[in-house]
Amino acid sequence: MSSLERISPPPLKRRRLSTPPPQTYPEPSTSHTITPPPEHSSAKLPTHLTIYSWNINGIQPFLPPQTTKITNILTTPTPSKPPPNQPSLRACLRRWKWPHILALQEVKIAPTDTKTQSLIRRIINTPLDTDDEAASPHHLYDTYFCLPRDKHNATGFGGKIYGVCTLIRRDINPAATTTTPVPWDIEGRVLLSTLPHHKTLIYNIYAINGTTNPYRSPTTGQVIGTRHDAKRIFHTHLASSIHSHEAQGWNVIVAGDMNISRTSMDSFPRLRMGEEHVRNRADFEEKVIRGCGMRDVWRMVRGEERKFTYRPRGKRWGEGGDRVDMVLVSRGLEGRVRRVDILDCEEERGGSDHVPLWVEVEVGG
C-alpha cells in the first residue's frame, strides 16, 4: 500500500497559530474509484432513507454472556430471549422503527476476532419475540465492519480499539449496494456505502481525536507527528474524496463521530479553546464544511437549538456535553432533509458516553 493510502502527518515542527505556515498535504489514493451512479432505475425502492448514527463505545455489552451462573441454569437465555437487563441492538433497531441504515462507531473489536463479527451478524437478525419473528423478513440487515490494521497506531487493548460497523436493511436494493473500507484509512475509521440506484454515498466516520500523543509511520513505527496532525490530514483525505464523488454525480452523506464541536452552541459548559483544538476546528470548517459545501443537518433544520451527542459518564447527567457527532449532506441533498433529531437522554446513551442521532432524507421518487 502506497504512502498516499495512509494518513501521513507533516513533521512535528509547528509555528504559532497566528502565523500558520503553508502546508502541503498528500493526495488520497486514486485507486479507489467508484462508478458514477446510473441515470435511471425501474426498481421499486424507498423514496427516503432513515439513517441513525451512534458511537457505541464498545459493542461487548450487546453480546450474549459467555458463561451462565449455576443458579440460572434452568432459565438460560437464548438469542431470541436475552437476559432482562442485557442491551440488545435489535431492540434498539425496533425502538427506532427499523432505520434503513445504522452507523456505529468505536465497536472495539479485534480485527482477528471473526467469531464476534459472525455473532453480531447473527444476533442482529434474530427475532426478539413472536411479533418480531412474524415481521422479521422485512427487518433483516447486512452487517459490515472496518477494523484497525495499523500495527503502530491502533494496537491498544489487544486490537480492541476504534472500529466502525454499518448495518444496511436488505430491502434497499441489496444486489447493487456495496459497503467497503477506503484505501486512505487503516485505523478502522471509515466505511463507505454505495447506493447506486439512490445516487447516494454514505460515509460512516469515526474521525481522529486530536491529542498530543505521537503519531507513528504505519510502515516504520517512527514518530512523524501528533494525533492533531493526523486529524487534519484525515480532514484532507475526507474532503478530497467528497469532491471526487460529487464530480462523478453522487450525492454524499457523512454520518458519525467527527470529534469536533463546531461552535460555542455545541459545547457545555464551554468550547475547548486550546491552540491545537482551535486549529483543528478551523481546519474542519475550511476543508469539509466550506471547502466541500457540506451542510450540517442539525443546524440547517434545528437552527440554534442545543442538544449534545457526547455525555461524559464521569459527570452527572446535564453537567457537560458536546455535539461532536453529526450528519452532513452535500449540496444536492440540502433541500431533501425531512427531519433530524438527537436522542439526548440517559436511556438512549445506555452504556456508551454518546447518544444516537438520526436523519430522514429524501433520495428519490
Tab-separated table of C-alpha atoms in Angstrom:
chain	number	residue	atom	x	y	z
A	1	MET	CA	0.000	0.000	0.000
A	2	SER	CA	1.470	3.377	-1.004
A	3	SER	CA	2.048	6.199	1.468
A	4	LEU	CA	-0.778	8.096	-0.192
A	5	GLU	CA	-3.218	5.482	1.077
A	6	ARG	CA	-2.427	6.257	4.687
A	7	ILE	CA	-2.694	9.260	6.948
A	8	SER	CA	0.811	10.703	6.923
A	9	PRO	CA	1.034	13.875	9.037
A	10	PRO	CA	3.652	16.595	8.463
A	11	PRO	CA	6.760	16.758	10.705
A	12	LEU	CA	6.442	17.743	14.337
A	13	LYS	CA	7.728	21.284	13.840
A	14	ARG	CA	4.815	23.740	14.028
A	15	ARG	CA	4.565	27.517	14.214
A	16	ARG	CA	2.199	29.705	16.170
A	17	LEU	CA	-1.434	29.749	15.110
A	18	SER	CA	-1.256	33.476	14.338
A	19	THR	CA	1.214	32.849	11.516
A	20	PRO	CA	0.471	29.381	10.158
A	21	PRO	CA	2.966	28.127	7.580
A	22	PRO	CA	1.782	26.887	4.209
A	23	GLN	CA	1.216	23.126	4.308
A	24	THR	CA	1.400	20.501	1.642
A	25	TYR	CA	-0.954	17.571	2.124
A	26	PRO	CA	-0.615	14.209	0.434
A	27	GLU	CA	-3.307	13.391	-2.083
A	28	PRO	CA	-5.533	10.399	-1.282
A	29	SER	CA	-5.046	7.335	-3.399
A	30	THR	CA	-6.799	7.468	-6.756
A	31	SER	CA	-7.004	3.679	-6.909
A	32	HIS	CA	-10.313	3.671	-5.011
A	33	THR	CA	-12.649	4.696	-7.820
A	34	ILE	CA	-16.416	4.356	-7.841
A	35	THR	CA	-18.510	4.095	-10.974
A	36	PRO	CA	-20.849	7.074	-11.433
A	37	PRO	CA	-24.488	6.367	-10.487
A	38	PRO	CA	-26.931	5.145	-13.130
A	39	GLU	CA	-29.232	7.679	-14.740
A	40	HIS	CA	-32.457	5.749	-14.178
A	41	SER	CA	-33.773	2.778	-12.240
A	42	SER	CA	-37.035	0.906	-12.612
A	43	ALA	CA	-36.668	-0.934	-9.296
A	44	LYS	CA	-39.189	-0.174	-6.576
A	45	LEU	CA	-37.109	1.486	-3.878
A	46	PRO	CA	-37.852	3.600	-0.800
A	47	THR	CA	-38.086	7.299	-1.594
A	48	HIS	CA	-36.384	8.255	1.655
A	49	LEU	CA	-33.681	6.901	3.931
A	50	THR	CA	-33.673	6.965	7.714
A	51	ILE	CA	-30.097	6.903	8.981
A	52	TYR	CA	-29.036	6.501	12.610
A	53	SER	CA	-25.514	7.108	13.878
A	54	TRP	CA	-24.189	6.144	17.297
A	55	ASN	CA	-20.769	5.982	18.894
A	56	ILE	CA	-21.466	2.825	20.841
A	57	ASN	CA	-18.152	2.912	22.774
A	58	GLY	CA	-17.706	-0.851	22.687
A	59	ILE	CA	-20.103	-3.468	21.365
A	60	GLN	CA	-19.237	-6.065	24.031
A	61	PRO	CA	-22.236	-5.278	26.317
A	62	PHE	CA	-24.569	-6.161	23.433
A	63	LEU	CA	-23.154	-9.671	23.036
A	64	PRO	CA	-24.681	-12.721	24.759
A	65	PRO	CA	-22.913	-13.703	28.002
A	66	GLN	CA	-20.216	-16.333	27.561
A	67	THR	CA	-20.989	-18.154	30.805
A	68	THR	CA	-24.138	-18.882	32.775
A	69	LYS	CA	-24.414	-18.985	36.549
A	70	ILE	CA	-25.481	-22.338	38.053
A	71	THR	CA	-28.444	-20.634	39.724
A	72	ASN	CA	-29.697	-19.613	36.282
A	73	ILE	CA	-29.201	-22.980	34.592
A	74	LEU	CA	-32.947	-23.583	34.285
A	75	THR	CA	-33.567	-20.167	32.704
A	76	THR	CA	-30.629	-19.912	30.373
A	77	PRO	CA	-31.182	-17.048	27.910
A	78	THR	CA	-31.332	-17.799	24.203
A	79	PRO	CA	-30.583	-15.414	21.340
A	80	SER	CA	-34.332	-14.875	20.907
A	81	LYS	CA	-34.823	-14.368	24.648
A	82	PRO	CA	-31.910	-12.354	26.052
A	83	PRO	CA	-31.482	-11.656	29.781
A	84	PRO	CA	-33.868	-8.944	31.023
A	85	ASN	CA	-31.179	-6.288	31.547
A	86	GLN	CA	-28.896	-7.153	28.642
A	87	PRO	CA	-28.709	-4.456	25.959
A	88	SER	CA	-29.903	-5.572	22.538
A	89	LEU	CA	-29.016	-3.924	19.253
A	90	ARG	CA	-32.064	-5.462	17.630
A	91	ALA	CA	-34.232	-3.988	20.382
A	92	CYS	CA	-32.680	-0.613	19.589
A	93	LEU	CA	-33.500	-1.075	15.904
A	94	ARG	CA	-37.108	-1.913	16.747
A	95	ARG	CA	-37.402	1.035	19.136
A	96	TRP	CA	-36.082	3.276	16.372
A	97	LYS	CA	-38.657	1.798	13.935
A	98	TRP	CA	-36.193	-0.166	11.827
A	99	PRO	CA	-33.986	2.509	10.238
A	100	HIS	CA	-32.610	1.804	6.779
A	101	ILE	CA	-29.026	2.335	7.939
A	102	LEU	CA	-27.285	2.263	11.315
A	103	ALA	CA	-23.727	3.584	11.511
A	104	LEU	CA	-21.863	2.516	14.654
A	105	GLN	CA	-18.502	3.873	15.781
A	106	GLU	CA	-15.965	2.577	18.302
A	107	VAL	CA	-17.191	-1.005	18.203
A	108	LYS	CA	-13.818	-2.089	19.647
A	109	ILE	CA	-13.472	-5.500	18.019
A	110	ALA	CA	-10.057	-7.004	17.327
A	111	PRO	CA	-9.559	-7.405	13.555
A	112	THR	CA	-8.717	-11.089	14.054
A	113	ASP	CA	-11.893	-11.758	16.050
A	114	THR	CA	-14.061	-13.168	13.281
A	115	LYS	CA	-16.138	-15.082	15.839
A	116	THR	CA	-17.505	-11.881	17.360
A	117	GLN	CA	-18.180	-10.421	13.927
A	118	SER	CA	-20.167	-13.516	12.953
A	119	LEU	CA	-22.057	-13.440	16.255
A	120	ILE	CA	-23.093	-9.825	15.708
A	121	ARG	CA	-24.346	-10.626	12.212
A	122	ARG	CA	-26.463	-13.408	13.706
A	123	ILE	CA	-27.958	-11.590	16.692
A	124	ILE	CA	-28.811	-8.535	14.590
A	125	ASN	CA	-31.279	-10.692	12.645
A	126	THR	CA	-32.508	-12.934	15.484
A	127	PRO	CA	-36.168	-12.106	16.287
A	128	LEU	CA	-36.833	-10.693	19.725
A	129	ASP	CA	-40.262	-12.317	20.137
A	130	THR	CA	-43.132	-13.811	18.149
A	131	ASP	CA	-44.265	-10.433	16.825
A	132	ASP	CA	-40.763	-9.697	15.606
A	133	GLU	CA	-40.478	-13.184	14.137
A	134	ALA	CA	-43.607	-12.643	12.043
A	135	ALA	CA	-42.277	-9.356	10.669
A	136	SER	CA	-38.579	-10.263	10.529
A	137	PRO	CA	-38.378	-10.863	6.743
A	138	HIS	CA	-38.886	-7.105	6.369
A	139	HIS	CA	-36.385	-6.212	9.087
A	140	LEU	CA	-33.201	-8.039	8.133
A	141	TYR	CA	-29.838	-6.306	7.999
A	142	ASP	CA	-26.479	-6.889	6.364
A	143	THR	CA	-23.575	-6.034	8.660
A	144	TYR	CA	-20.187	-4.659	7.600
A	145	PHE	CA	-17.054	-3.922	9.602
A	146	CYS	CA	-13.936	-1.839	9.191
A	147	LEU	CA	-11.433	-2.680	11.927
A	148	PRO	CA	-7.914	-1.325	12.530
A	149	ARG	CA	-4.950	-2.745	10.642
A	150	ASP	CA	-2.350	-0.152	11.646
A	151	LYS	CA	0.279	-2.035	13.683
A	152	HIS	CA	1.841	1.142	15.065
A	153	ASN	CA	-1.120	3.428	15.815
A	154	ALA	CA	-4.018	1.125	16.687
A	155	THR	CA	-2.662	-1.645	18.887
A	156	GLY	CA	-4.048	-0.883	22.339
A	157	PHE	CA	-6.218	-3.340	24.286
A	158	GLY	CA	-5.240	-6.289	22.111
A	159	GLY	CA	-6.513	-4.561	18.993
A	160	LYS	CA	-9.931	-3.867	20.546
A	161	ILE	CA	-9.771	-0.205	19.643
A	162	TYR	CA	-11.612	2.091	17.246
A	163	GLY	CA	-13.559	0.262	14.507
A	164	VAL	CA	-16.784	1.126	12.687
A	165	CYS	CA	-19.759	-1.029	11.731
A	166	THR	CA	-22.556	-0.291	9.248
A	167	LEU	CA	-25.921	-2.079	9.203
A	168	ILE	CA	-27.952	-1.810	5.993
A	169	ARG	CA	-31.531	-3.012	5.733
A	170	ARG	CA	-31.812	-5.596	2.989
A	171	ASP	CA	-34.836	-4.090	1.291
A	172	ILE	CA	-32.930	-1.074	-0.052
A	173	ASN	CA	-31.666	-2.881	-3.137
A	174	PRO	CA	-29.032	-5.246	-1.715
A	175	ALA	CA	-27.846	-6.526	-5.091
A	176	ALA	CA	-26.363	-3.169	-6.063
A	177	THR	CA	-25.419	-1.845	-2.631
A	178	THR	CA	-21.792	-2.174	-1.540
A	179	THR	CA	-20.029	-1.238	1.694
A	180	THR	CA	-16.240	-1.170	1.853
A	181	PRO	CA	-13.337	0.494	3.680
A	182	VAL	CA	-11.428	3.275	1.921
A	183	PRO	CA	-7.741	2.997	0.969
A	184	TRP	CA	-6.655	6.071	2.914
A	185	ASP	CA	-7.702	4.689	6.312
A	186	ILE	CA	-6.080	1.739	8.082
A	187	GLU	CA	-7.137	2.631	11.637
A	188	GLY	CA	-10.682	1.256	11.277
A	189	ARG	CA	-12.345	4.651	10.975
A	190	VAL	CA	-14.236	4.717	7.671
A	191	LEU	CA	-16.832	2.635	5.848
A	192	LEU	CA	-18.268	3.822	2.529
A	193	SER	CA	-21.684	2.540	1.444
A	194	THR	CA	-22.631	2.910	-2.211
A	195	LEU	CA	-26.333	3.029	-3.104
A	196	PRO	CA	-26.252	3.376	-6.915
A	197	HIS	CA	-29.982	3.478	-7.526
A	198	HIS	CA	-30.339	6.269	-4.987
A	199	LYS	CA	-27.294	8.041	-6.482
A	200	THR	CA	-26.055	8.343	-2.912
A	201	LEU	CA	-22.880	7.517	-0.997
A	202	ILE	CA	-22.904	7.248	2.789
A	203	TYR	CA	-19.766	7.574	4.897
A	204	ASN	CA	-19.663	6.057	8.382
A	205	ILE	CA	-16.923	8.072	10.093
A	206	TYR	CA	-15.044	7.838	13.360
A	207	ALA	CA	-12.725	10.813	12.956
A	208	ILE	CA	-9.397	11.026	14.752
A	209	ASN	CA	-9.421	12.679	18.167
A	210	GLY	CA	-6.770	15.385	18.218
A	211	THR	CA	-4.274	14.958	21.067
A	212	THR	CA	-0.568	15.499	21.665
A	213	ASN	CA	0.009	11.742	21.621
A	214	PRO	CA	2.515	10.683	18.971
A	215	TYR	CA	1.508	9.567	15.514
A	216	ARG	CA	3.828	6.946	14.043
A	217	SER	CA	4.586	5.977	10.499
A	218	PRO	CA	2.391	2.946	9.731
A	219	THR	CA	5.329	1.336	7.920
A	220	THR	CA	8.343	2.139	10.128
A	221	GLY	CA	6.830	2.997	13.502
A	222	GLN	CA	8.866	6.216	13.635
A	223	VAL	CA	7.167	9.199	15.274
A	224	ILE	CA	6.268	11.637	12.495
A	225	GLY	CA	3.757	13.930	14.205
A	226	THR	CA	0.972	14.118	16.751
A	227	ARG	CA	-2.627	12.966	16.652
A	228	HIS	CA	-3.533	16.610	15.990
A	229	ASP	CA	-1.504	16.429	12.781
A	230	ALA	CA	-3.110	13.117	11.859
A	231	LYS	CA	-6.579	14.564	12.444
A	232	ARG	CA	-6.004	17.405	9.986
A	233	ILE	CA	-4.700	15.014	7.358
A	234	PHE	CA	-7.831	12.905	7.891
A	235	HIS	CA	-9.890	16.015	7.054
A	236	THR	CA	-7.868	16.434	3.859
A	237	HIS	CA	-8.499	12.889	2.703
A	238	LEU	CA	-12.207	13.088	3.502
A	239	ALA	CA	-12.630	16.409	1.690
A	240	SER	CA	-10.758	15.174	-1.371
A	241	SER	CA	-12.948	12.071	-1.522
A	242	ILE	CA	-16.152	14.100	-1.237
A	243	HIS	CA	-15.042	16.412	-4.055
A	244	SER	CA	-14.245	13.417	-6.253
A	245	HIS	CA	-17.597	11.721	-5.635
A	246	GLU	CA	-19.608	14.881	-6.270
A	247	ALA	CA	-17.755	15.431	-9.532
A	248	GLN	CA	-18.948	11.971	-10.610
A	249	GLY	CA	-22.582	12.843	-9.903
A	250	TRP	CA	-23.047	11.335	-6.451
A	251	ASN	CA	-24.922	12.810	-3.517
A	252	VAL	CA	-22.883	12.371	-0.337
A	253	ILE	CA	-23.918	11.820	3.277
A	254	VAL	CA	-21.326	11.800	6.061
A	255	ALA	CA	-22.523	10.388	9.390
A	256	GLY	CA	-20.580	9.695	12.536
A	257	ASP	CA	-18.347	10.996	15.288
A	258	MET	CA	-16.317	13.912	13.910
A	259	ASN	CA	-14.571	14.575	17.247
A	260	ILE	CA	-15.189	18.291	16.653
A	261	SER	CA	-17.538	20.750	18.348
A	262	ARG	CA	-18.170	23.368	15.679
A	263	THR	CA	-19.192	26.400	17.780
A	264	SER	CA	-19.917	27.504	21.334
A	265	MET	CA	-23.527	26.363	20.803
A	266	ASP	CA	-22.195	22.820	20.500
A	267	SER	CA	-20.438	22.571	23.873
A	268	PHE	CA	-21.404	22.941	27.521
A	269	PRO	CA	-20.229	24.475	29.725
A	270	ARG	CA	-17.653	25.818	27.266
A	271	LEU	CA	-15.892	25.152	23.973
A	272	ARG	CA	-12.316	23.868	24.104
A	273	MET	CA	-10.060	26.788	23.169
A	274	GLY	CA	-6.575	25.284	23.290
A	275	GLU	CA	-4.454	26.314	20.309
A	276	GLU	CA	-4.492	22.912	18.622
A	277	HIS	CA	-8.237	22.451	19.167
A	278	VAL	CA	-8.902	25.870	17.628
A	279	ARG	CA	-6.722	24.930	14.691
A	280	ASN	CA	-8.452	21.563	14.233
A	281	ARG	CA	-11.860	23.218	14.293
A	282	ALA	CA	-10.840	25.815	11.715
A	283	ASP	CA	-9.340	23.070	9.560
A	284	PHE	CA	-12.586	21.072	9.591
A	285	GLU	CA	-14.619	24.153	8.685
A	286	GLU	CA	-12.263	25.149	5.882
A	287	LYS	CA	-11.886	21.752	4.240
A	288	VAL	CA	-15.135	19.878	4.890
A	289	ILE	CA	-17.849	22.451	5.597
A	290	ARG	CA	-16.884	25.407	3.392
A	291	GLY	CA	-14.489	23.624	1.065
A	292	CYS	CA	-16.935	20.841	0.162
A	293	GLY	CA	-20.125	22.800	0.761
A	294	MET	CA	-21.349	20.148	3.196
A	295	ARG	CA	-24.423	21.031	5.252
A	296	ASP	CA	-24.659	20.228	8.955
A	297	VAL	CA	-28.243	18.956	9.032
A	298	TRP	CA	-28.764	19.695	12.730
A	299	ARG	CA	-28.012	23.398	12.337
A	300	MET	CA	-29.742	23.523	8.945
A	301	VAL	CA	-33.038	22.167	10.318
A	302	ARG	CA	-32.986	22.962	14.039
A	303	GLY	CA	-31.238	26.345	13.971
A	304	GLU	CA	-29.687	27.323	17.304
A	305	GLU	CA	-31.338	24.544	19.314
A	306	ARG	CA	-28.888	22.961	21.728
A	307	LYS	CA	-28.642	19.219	22.139
A	308	PHE	CA	-25.498	17.209	22.688
A	309	THR	CA	-24.296	13.817	21.483
A	310	TYR	CA	-21.351	13.314	23.866
A	311	ARG	CA	-22.357	12.979	27.504
A	312	PRO	CA	-19.395	12.100	29.762
A	313	ARG	CA	-20.024	9.318	32.238
A	314	GLY	CA	-17.779	10.894	34.875
A	315	LYS	CA	-20.305	13.676	35.465
A	316	ARG	CA	-23.937	13.791	36.487
A	317	TRP	CA	-26.295	13.955	33.522
A	318	GLY	CA	-26.583	17.541	32.291
A	319	GLU	CA	-23.319	18.808	33.780
A	320	GLY	CA	-21.494	18.670	30.469
A	321	GLY	CA	-21.885	17.796	26.823
A	322	ASP	CA	-20.671	18.322	23.279
A	323	ARG	CA	-22.240	17.897	19.855
A	324	VAL	CA	-19.393	16.061	18.175
A	325	ASP	CA	-21.486	13.501	16.272
A	326	MET	CA	-23.053	14.860	13.093
A	327	VAL	CA	-24.735	14.115	9.815
A	328	LEU	CA	-23.522	16.194	6.876
A	329	VAL	CA	-25.106	16.239	3.417
A	330	SER	CA	-23.821	17.546	0.102
A	331	ARG	CA	-25.489	20.372	-1.819
A	332	GLY	CA	-27.697	18.052	-3.850
A	333	LEU	CA	-29.459	16.831	-0.691
A	334	GLU	CA	-29.763	20.183	1.076
A	335	GLY	CA	-33.451	20.604	0.264
A	336	ARG	CA	-34.296	16.945	0.854
A	337	VAL	CA	-33.694	16.650	4.590
A	338	ARG	CA	-37.077	15.925	6.181
A	339	ARG	CA	-36.298	15.519	9.856
A	340	VAL	CA	-33.352	15.247	12.220
A	341	ASP	CA	-33.030	14.645	15.946
A	342	ILE	CA	-30.561	13.807	18.688
A	343	LEU	CA	-31.771	11.264	21.275
A	344	ASP	CA	-30.246	13.248	24.112
A	345	CYS	CA	-31.299	11.233	27.166
A	346	GLU	CA	-29.752	8.760	29.615
A	347	GLU	CA	-31.826	5.835	28.373
A	348	GLU	CA	-30.520	6.163	24.829
A	349	ARG	CA	-26.946	6.692	25.986
A	350	GLY	CA	-27.013	3.250	27.564
A	351	GLY	CA	-23.529	2.037	28.404
A	352	SER	CA	-21.873	4.439	25.978
A	353	ASP	CA	-20.783	8.039	26.525
A	354	HIS	CA	-22.577	9.159	23.348
A	355	VAL	CA	-26.243	9.224	22.359
A	356	PRO	CA	-27.628	8.372	18.908
A	357	LEU	CA	-28.711	10.895	16.307
A	358	TRP	CA	-30.784	10.344	13.186
A	359	VAL	CA	-31.842	11.970	9.945
A	360	GLU	CA	-34.510	11.286	7.343
A	361	VAL	CA	-33.524	12.251	3.794
A	362	GLU	CA	-35.418	12.073	0.514
A	363	VAL	CA	-33.347	10.188	-2.040
A	364	GLY	CA	-35.741	9.510	-4.885
A	365	GLY	CA	-39.282	9.496	-6.032
